[in-house]
Coordinates of C-alpha atoms and ligand atoms in Angstrom, one line a residue:
M110 CA 65.9 101.1 -3.6
K111 CA 65.3 97.9 -0.8
K112 CA 65.4 99.3 2.8
S113 CA 68.3 97.6 4.5
I114 CA 67.1 96.4 7.7
L115 CA 69.8 97.9 10.1
D116 CA 68.2 101.4 8.8
S117 CA 65.1 100.4 11.0
K118 CA 64.5 102.7 13.8
D119 CA 61.0 101.8 14.9
M120 CA 61.6 99.4 17.8
E121 CA 64.0 100.2 20.3
S122 CA 63.9 96.5 22.6
F123 CA 65.2 93.0 22.3
V124 CA 64.9 90.2 22.8
V125 CA 68.2 87.9 23.8
L126 CA 68.0 84.5 23.6
G127 CA 71.1 82.5 25.4
A128 CA 71.6 85.4 27.2
T129 CA 73.6 83.9 29.9
G130 CA 76.1 82.4 27.3
S131 CA 79.5 84.7 26.6
I132 CA 77.2 86.3 23.2
G133 CA 74.4 86.7 25.7
V134 CA 76.4 88.5 28.2
N135 CA 78.2 90.9 25.5
A136 CA 74.9 91.4 23.7
L137 CA 73.1 93.0 26.7
K138 CA 76.5 95.1 27.4
V139 CA 75.8 96.3 24.1
I140 CA 72.0 96.9 24.2
S141 CA 72.9 98.9 27.5
A142 CA 75.8 100.8 26.3
F143 CA 73.1 102.0 23.2
G144 CA 70.4 103.0 25.8
K145 CA 68.3 100.1 24.3
K146 CA 65.9 98.0 26.0
V147 CA 65.3 94.4 27.1
E148 CA 62.0 93.0 26.8
A149 CA 62.8 89.3 26.9
L150 CA 65.4 86.9 28.1
S151 CA 66.1 83.5 27.9
A152 CA 68.6 81.2 29.2
G153 CA 69.5 77.3 30.0
S154 CA 69.9 76.4 33.5
N155 CA 72.2 79.1 34.6
I156 CA 69.6 80.5 36.6
E157 CA 72.1 82.5 39.4
L158 CA 73.1 84.5 36.3
L159 CA 69.7 85.3 34.8
N160 CA 68.7 86.3 38.3
E161 CA 71.3 88.9 38.1
Q162 CA 70.4 89.9 34.5
I163 CA 66.9 90.3 35.6
S164 CA 67.8 92.4 38.2
L165 CA 69.6 94.7 36.2
Y166 CA 67.8 94.7 32.7
S167 CA 64.4 94.5 34.2
P168 CA 62.3 92.2 31.1
S169 CA 59.1 91.8 31.4
L170 CA 59.0 87.9 29.7
V171 CA 61.5 85.4 30.9
C172 CA 62.4 81.4 29.6
I173 CA 64.2 79.0 31.3
A174 CA 65.1 75.7 29.6
N175 CA 63.7 73.5 32.4
S176 CA 60.9 73.2 34.9
W177 CA 62.9 72.3 38.0
D178 CA 64.7 75.2 37.9
L179 CA 61.6 77.5 38.6
K180 CA 61.8 77.2 42.4
R181 CA 65.9 79.1 41.9
L182 CA 64.6 82.0 39.7
E183 CA 63.5 85.4 40.8
P184 CA 61.2 86.8 37.8
K185 CA 60.5 90.5 39.8
G186 CA 57.0 90.4 38.0
A187 CA 58.4 88.7 34.7
K188 CA 56.3 86.3 32.6
V189 CA 57.9 83.0 33.2
F190 CA 58.2 80.5 30.0
I191 CA 59.5 77.4 30.1
G192 CA 61.5 74.6 27.7
E193 CA 61.4 75.2 23.6
E194 CA 57.1 75.4 23.4
G195 CA 57.8 78.2 26.1
L196 CA 60.4 80.0 24.5
L197 CA 58.5 79.9 20.9
E198 CA 55.1 81.6 22.9
M199 CA 57.7 84.0 24.6
L200 CA 58.6 84.7 20.9
S201 CA 55.2 85.5 20.0
L202 CA 54.0 87.6 22.5
A203 CA 57.3 89.6 22.5
K204 CA 56.5 93.5 21.0
S205 CA 60.1 93.6 19.9
L206 CA 61.0 93.5 16.2
K207 CA 64.7 92.3 16.6
V208 CA 65.4 88.9 18.4
I209 CA 69.3 88.0 19.0
N210 CA 69.7 84.5 18.9
A211 CA 72.9 83.3 21.2
I212 CA 71.5 79.8 22.2
A213 CA 74.2 77.0 21.6
G214 CA 73.5 74.3 19.1
F215 CA 70.2 72.6 17.7
A216 CA 68.5 73.8 20.6
G217 CA 68.4 77.3 18.4
L218 CA 66.9 76.2 15.6
H219 CA 63.3 76.3 16.3
A220 CA 63.4 80.1 17.5
S221 CA 65.3 80.8 14.7
L222 CA 62.6 79.6 12.5
K223 CA 59.7 81.0 14.7
T224 CA 61.6 84.6 14.8
L225 CA 61.3 84.5 10.6
E226 CA 57.9 83.3 10.6
L227 CA 56.6 86.4 13.3
Q228 CA 58.7 88.7 10.7
K229 CA 60.9 90.0 13.4
D230 CA 64.3 90.5 12.4
L231 CA 66.9 87.8 13.3
I232 CA 70.5 88.5 14.3
L233 CA 72.0 85.3 14.4
S234 CA 74.5 84.0 16.3
N235 CA 73.2 80.6 16.7
K236 CA 75.4 79.4 13.8
E237 CA 73.5 76.1 14.2
S238 CA 70.5 77.0 12.4
L239 CA 71.3 77.9 9.3
V240 CA 74.2 74.9 9.3
V241 CA 71.0 72.4 10.1
A242 CA 68.3 74.0 8.1
G243 CA 70.2 76.8 5.6
S244 CA 67.3 75.9 3.1
R245 CA 64.6 76.9 5.2
F246 CA 65.7 80.6 6.0
D247 CA 65.0 83.8 4.3
V248 CA 68.8 85.1 4.6
S249 CA 67.4 88.5 3.8
K250 CA 65.8 88.8 6.9
I251 CA 69.3 87.9 8.8
I252 CA 71.9 89.8 10.2
P253 CA 74.9 88.0 10.7
I254 CA 77.0 88.2 13.5
D255 CA 79.6 85.4 13.3
S256 CA 82.7 87.6 13.2
E257 CA 83.5 86.2 9.8
H258 CA 80.0 86.7 8.0
F259 CA 79.8 89.8 9.4
G260 CA 82.9 90.7 8.0
L261 CA 82.0 89.3 4.4
W262 CA 78.2 91.3 4.9
Y263 CA 80.1 94.6 5.2
I264 CA 82.7 94.3 2.7
L265 CA 79.6 93.3 0.5
E266 CA 77.1 96.0 1.7
G267 CA 80.1 98.1 0.8
L268 CA 80.4 97.0 -3.0
K269 CA 76.4 96.5 -3.3
A270 CA 76.0 100.6 -2.6
K271 CA 78.7 100.9 -5.6
G272 CA 76.8 98.3 -7.9
E273 CA 79.5 95.9 -8.1
T274 CA 78.6 92.2 -8.3
N275 CA 81.5 90.8 -9.4
V276 CA 82.4 88.7 -6.7
T277 CA 84.1 85.4 -7.2
R278 CA 85.7 84.0 -3.7
L279 CA 84.5 84.5 -0.2
I280 CA 87.1 83.4 2.3
I281 CA 87.0 83.1 6.1
T282 CA 89.5 82.9 8.3
A283 CA 90.9 80.3 10.9
S284 CA 92.7 81.4 14.3
G285 CA 93.2 77.3 14.3
G286 CA 92.1 77.1 17.9
A287 CA 93.8 75.9 21.3
L288 CA 95.9 72.5 19.6
R289 CA 97.4 74.7 16.2
D290 CA 100.8 74.3 17.6
K291 CA 100.6 70.8 18.6
S292 CA 101.7 67.6 16.7
A293 CA 99.1 65.8 15.0
K294 CA 99.5 63.0 17.6
E295 CA 98.8 65.6 20.5
V296 CA 96.0 67.0 18.7
L297 CA 94.0 63.6 19.0
D298 CA 95.5 62.8 22.0
S299 CA 93.8 66.3 23.9
K300 CA 91.8 66.3 26.4
L301 CA 89.0 68.9 27.2
K302 CA 91.3 71.2 29.6
S303 CA 94.2 71.7 26.7
V304 CA 91.4 72.0 24.3
L305 CA 89.6 74.8 26.2
A306 CA 92.5 77.1 26.0
H307 CA 91.9 79.2 23.0
P308 CA 94.7 81.4 22.1
N309 CA 92.5 84.7 20.9
W310 CA 88.8 84.5 21.6
K311 CA 87.3 83.9 24.8
M312 CA 83.7 81.8 23.9
G313 CA 81.5 79.4 25.3
A314 CA 82.8 75.9 25.6
R315 CA 81.0 74.0 22.7
I316 CA 82.3 76.5 20.1
T317 CA 85.7 76.6 21.7
I318 CA 86.4 73.1 21.1
D319 CA 85.0 73.0 17.6
S320 CA 87.5 75.6 16.8
A321 CA 89.7 72.9 17.9
T322 CA 88.4 70.4 15.4
M323 CA 87.7 72.5 12.7
V324 CA 84.4 71.7 12.8
N325 CA 83.4 75.1 13.4
K326 CA 85.1 76.1 10.4
L327 CA 82.7 73.7 8.3
Y328 CA 79.8 75.4 10.1
E329 CA 81.0 78.5 9.4
V330 CA 81.7 77.3 5.1
L331 CA 78.3 76.4 5.4
E332 CA 77.0 79.6 7.1
T333 CA 79.0 81.4 4.2
Y334 CA 76.9 79.2 1.5
W335 CA 73.6 80.1 2.8
L336 CA 74.0 83.6 3.3
F337 CA 75.5 84.4 -0.1
K338 CA 75.2 81.5 -2.4
D339 CA 72.9 83.9 -4.5
L340 CA 76.0 86.0 -5.2
N341 CA 77.1 84.1 -8.1
K342 CA 76.4 80.5 -8.8
N343 CA 79.9 79.5 -9.7
L344 CA 81.2 81.6 -6.1
K345 CA 83.8 80.0 -4.3
I346 CA 84.2 79.6 -0.7
D347 CA 87.6 79.1 1.0
S348 CA 89.3 79.1 4.5
L349 CA 92.5 80.0 5.2
I350 CA 94.8 80.0 8.7
E351 CA 95.3 83.4 10.4
R352 CA 96.7 83.1 13.5
S353 CA 95.9 86.4 14.8
S354 CA 92.5 86.6 14.3
S355 CA 92.8 90.3 12.8
I356 CA 91.4 89.6 9.5
H357 CA 88.0 88.1 9.8
S358 CA 87.3 87.3 5.8
L359 CA 88.2 88.3 2.3
V360 CA 86.3 89.1 -0.8
E361 CA 87.8 88.4 -4.1
L362 CA 86.5 90.4 -6.9
E363 CA 86.8 89.0 -10.8
D364 CA 89.8 91.4 -11.1
S365 CA 91.5 89.5 -9.0
S366 CA 91.3 92.2 -6.4
L367 CA 90.8 91.2 -2.7
L368 CA 88.9 93.0 0.0
A369 CA 89.8 92.4 3.8
H370 CA 88.0 93.1 6.5
L371 CA 90.2 93.4 10.1
A372 CA 89.2 94.6 13.4
N373 CA 90.2 93.5 17.0
P374 CA 88.9 89.8 18.1
D375 CA 85.6 91.3 19.9
M376 CA 82.0 90.1 19.3
R377 CA 81.0 93.1 20.3
L378 CA 81.7 95.0 17.0
P379 CA 79.3 92.5 15.1
L380 CA 76.7 92.9 18.2
S381 CA 77.4 96.5 18.1
F382 CA 75.8 96.7 14.3
G383 CA 73.2 93.9 14.9
I384 CA 71.7 96.0 17.8
G385 CA 72.4 99.9 17.0
G386 CA 72.4 99.9 13.3
K387 CA 75.1 102.1 11.4
E388 CA 74.0 105.0 13.8
A389 CA 75.7 103.0 16.3
F390 CA 79.3 103.7 15.0
K391 CA 79.3 107.4 15.7
E392 CA 80.3 106.5 18.8
S393 CA 82.4 102.9 18.8
I394 CA 82.4 101.1 22.0
I395 CA 85.2 98.9 20.7
N396 CA 89.2 99.3 21.1
K397 CA 90.7 100.0 17.8
L398 CA 92.9 97.4 16.0
D399 CA 96.6 98.7 16.2
L400 CA 98.0 98.1 12.5
K401 CA 101.9 98.1 13.7
D402 CA 100.5 94.8 15.4
L403 CA 100.0 93.2 11.5
V404 CA 103.8 92.7 11.0
K405 CA 103.5 89.0 11.8
I406 CA 100.3 88.5 9.4
D407 CA 100.5 85.4 7.0
F408 CA 97.9 82.8 5.5
R409 CA 98.2 78.8 5.6
E410 CA 96.2 76.5 4.2
I411 CA 94.0 74.4 6.8
D412 CA 96.4 71.2 7.0
T413 CA 93.9 67.9 7.1
K414 CA 96.7 66.0 9.1
L415 CA 96.0 68.3 12.5
Y416 CA 92.3 68.8 11.3
P417 CA 91.4 65.6 9.7
L418 CA 87.6 66.6 9.6
W419 CA 88.5 69.9 7.1
K420 CA 88.9 67.1 4.5
Y421 CA 84.6 67.1 4.5
K422 CA 84.8 70.8 3.2
D423 CA 84.1 70.0 -0.3
L424 CA 81.5 67.4 0.3
L425 CA 79.2 69.9 2.6
L426 CA 79.7 72.6 0.3
E427 CA 78.5 70.0 -2.9
K428 CA 75.9 68.7 -0.5
P429 CA 74.6 71.5 1.9
S430 CA 72.1 69.6 3.2
L431 CA 74.6 67.2 4.9
G432 CA 75.0 70.0 7.7
A433 CA 72.1 68.5 9.8
V434 CA 74.3 65.3 9.7
L435 CA 77.6 67.4 10.5
N436 CA 75.7 69.1 13.4
A437 CA 73.7 66.0 14.8
S438 CA 77.3 63.6 14.8
N439 CA 79.3 66.8 16.3
E440 CA 76.7 67.5 19.1
V441 CA 76.2 63.8 20.4
A442 CA 80.5 63.8 20.0
L443 CA 80.4 67.2 21.9
E444 CA 78.5 66.0 24.9
A445 CA 80.4 62.6 25.5
F446 CA 83.9 64.8 25.4
L447 CA 82.4 67.6 27.6
S448 CA 81.3 64.6 30.1
E449 CA 83.6 61.5 30.0
N450 CA 87.1 63.1 29.7
L451 CA 87.6 61.3 26.1
S452 CA 90.5 62.5 23.7
L453 CA 89.7 64.9 20.8
K454 CA 90.4 61.4 18.4
V455 CA 86.5 60.6 19.6
I456 CA 84.9 63.4 18.0
V457 CA 87.0 63.3 14.7
D458 CA 85.9 59.1 14.5
I459 CA 82.3 59.9 15.5
V460 CA 81.9 62.8 13.0
S461 CA 83.9 61.2 10.1
K462 CA 82.1 57.8 10.2
T463 CA 78.5 59.8 10.7
L464 CA 79.2 61.8 7.7
E465 CA 80.5 58.6 5.6
A466 CA 77.4 56.9 6.6
F467 CA 75.1 59.3 5.0
K468 CA 77.2 61.2 2.2
D469 CA 75.6 59.2 -0.3
T470 CA 71.6 60.0 1.0
K471 CA 69.1 61.4 -1.0
I472 CA 68.3 64.4 1.1
N473 CA 65.1 66.4 0.9
D474 CA 65.0 70.2 1.8
S475 CA 61.5 70.2 3.8
L476 CA 61.8 71.0 7.8
E477 CA 59.9 67.4 8.3
D478 CA 62.6 65.5 6.7
I479 CA 65.5 67.6 7.8
L480 CA 64.4 67.5 11.5
A481 CA 64.0 63.4 10.6
L482 CA 67.4 63.4 9.2
H483 CA 68.6 65.0 12.2
K484 CA 67.3 62.3 14.7
E485 CA 68.2 59.8 12.6
A486 CA 72.1 60.8 12.1
R487 CA 72.0 61.7 16.0
S488 CA 71.2 57.9 16.6
V489 CA 74.1 56.5 14.0
A490 CA 76.0 58.9 15.9
L491 CA 75.5 57.4 19.0
K492 CA 76.1 54.0 17.9
Q493 CA 79.3 55.0 17.0
L494 CA 80.0 56.3 20.1
H495 CA 78.9 53.1 22.0
D496 CA 81.3 51.4 19.6
L497 CA 84.2 53.7 20.8
I498 CA 84.1 53.5 24.4
Ligands
NDP504 P1 77.6 79.8 25.5 O1 77.6 78.1 25.7 O2 78.6 80.6 26.0 O3 76.0 80.3 26.0 C1 75.0 79.5 25.5 C2 73.7 80.2 25.8 O4 72.8 79.3 25.3 C3 73.6 79.8 27.2 O5 72.7 81.0 27.5 C4 73.2 78.7 27.6 O6 72.2 78.4 28.6 C5 71.8 78.6 26.5 N1 71.6 77.4 25.9 C6 72.1 76.1 25.9 N2 71.6 75.0 25.9 C7 70.5 75.3 25.8 C8 69.0 74.5 25.5 N3 69.0 73.1 25.1 N4 68.0 75.6 25.7 C9 67.8 76.8 26.1 N5 69.2 77.6 26.3 C10 70.1 76.8 26.1 O7 77.6 79.9 23.7 P2 78.2 80.9 22.8 O8 77.8 82.4 23.6 O9 80.0 80.8 22.7 O10 77.9 80.8 21.9 C11 76.5 80.9 21.1 C12 76.1 80.6 19.9 O11 76.6 82.0 19.4 C13 76.7 79.1 19.1 O12 75.9 79.0 18.1 C14 77.9 79.7 18.8 O13 78.7 78.9 18.0 C15 77.8 81.3 18.3 N6 79.0 81.9 18.0 C16 79.4 82.4 19.3 C17 80.6 83.3 19.4 C18 81.4 83.7 20.6 O14 82.5 84.6 20.1 N7 81.3 83.1 21.8 C19 81.2 83.6 18.0 C20 80.3 83.5 17.2 C21 79.2 82.8 17.0 P3 72.9 78.1 30.5 O15 74.4 78.6 30.1 O16 71.9 79.1 31.5 O17 72.6 77.3 30.3

């Protein structure tokens, strides 16, 4: 039987990319709770927090995004790398066999590819890697730690162990984001402050905005496709709103049984599995879900009046390579939304117009073509932005 990548105990140290973000900070807490070591850390521009992490975890390798931040960095003897090139070099030098990629956005793609090229295990939080270039990854070397995919993986591992392969449908849940109780007009008029007030999860700004537009769920549908498409060539992938974020995912079998993964909304659960393996759960650090809270559980369809971009779900599943266009246009729109006090409608308009512009384009799966598509989609999205504001 093929050895699970979670069974490997050979290496106790980790590379944590995006260490200063919401996932990165939690990953470091879990690594520390399990008594493992940190060999390498990367950050963008939050040098103050990185300096604290260097003091606490004593990494021997450190990477920052920009050279102008060097004067603020206190590496305490660690070898320092800069920018994307530096990040890839740091990965090559690291001895650790496990890399947690928690960088936000397209900026995490090359690090994910490099990790697998170096035959290290990829504990993947950077969902954009799969959204943009899913065809370029050997997913058997990926431990998914997005809560929905971790839930699916958890159920599917159990089914696999029993030799059950009759999976017909995978369902991931959505909370509905910060604007779920607003009218369609209020949603589209919303500005940054109200969009960032997520009801269930404490996450980085970009993914919180993506939850309000439902782009996050489009990303996760694509992530599900790339991770699990080989289960069944007629596999269906759906998403439903479950407001409490207690049920993360469901697996439907041929006989119509549904198996669900339930847990508190706490990213330390998937992180614990990725970092500590199955052994980690002899002493769980996660608060258990109180089942008495589940009386209010219900499931709802995702309403395209509140989440207009959800209408692209089927197109994206028919043509998953359009994920590169979805991500590029969303990143352009997010950058503008975060800096220009725009309304959410701008994101919806830019993403939908860019997807419409590329929906009939023939897309090849080579990395070169994917990168060219990303660049082209960004420039179309920038033009849309220019026309809109
Ligand atoms: P954050 O915005 O909180 O953190 C992002 C991290 O990436 C920070 O360390 C940031 O550095 C770093 N970073 C950003 N841009 C660059 C860049 N250009 N070059 C190098 N480093 C960069 O994000 P989250 O932790 O919320 O999310 C990280 C990833 O995990 C995303 O892909 C997200 O979709 C995914 N995810 C997050 C979940 C969550 O609960 N937060 C759940 C599931 C998936 P700095 O802050 O120093 O500038």
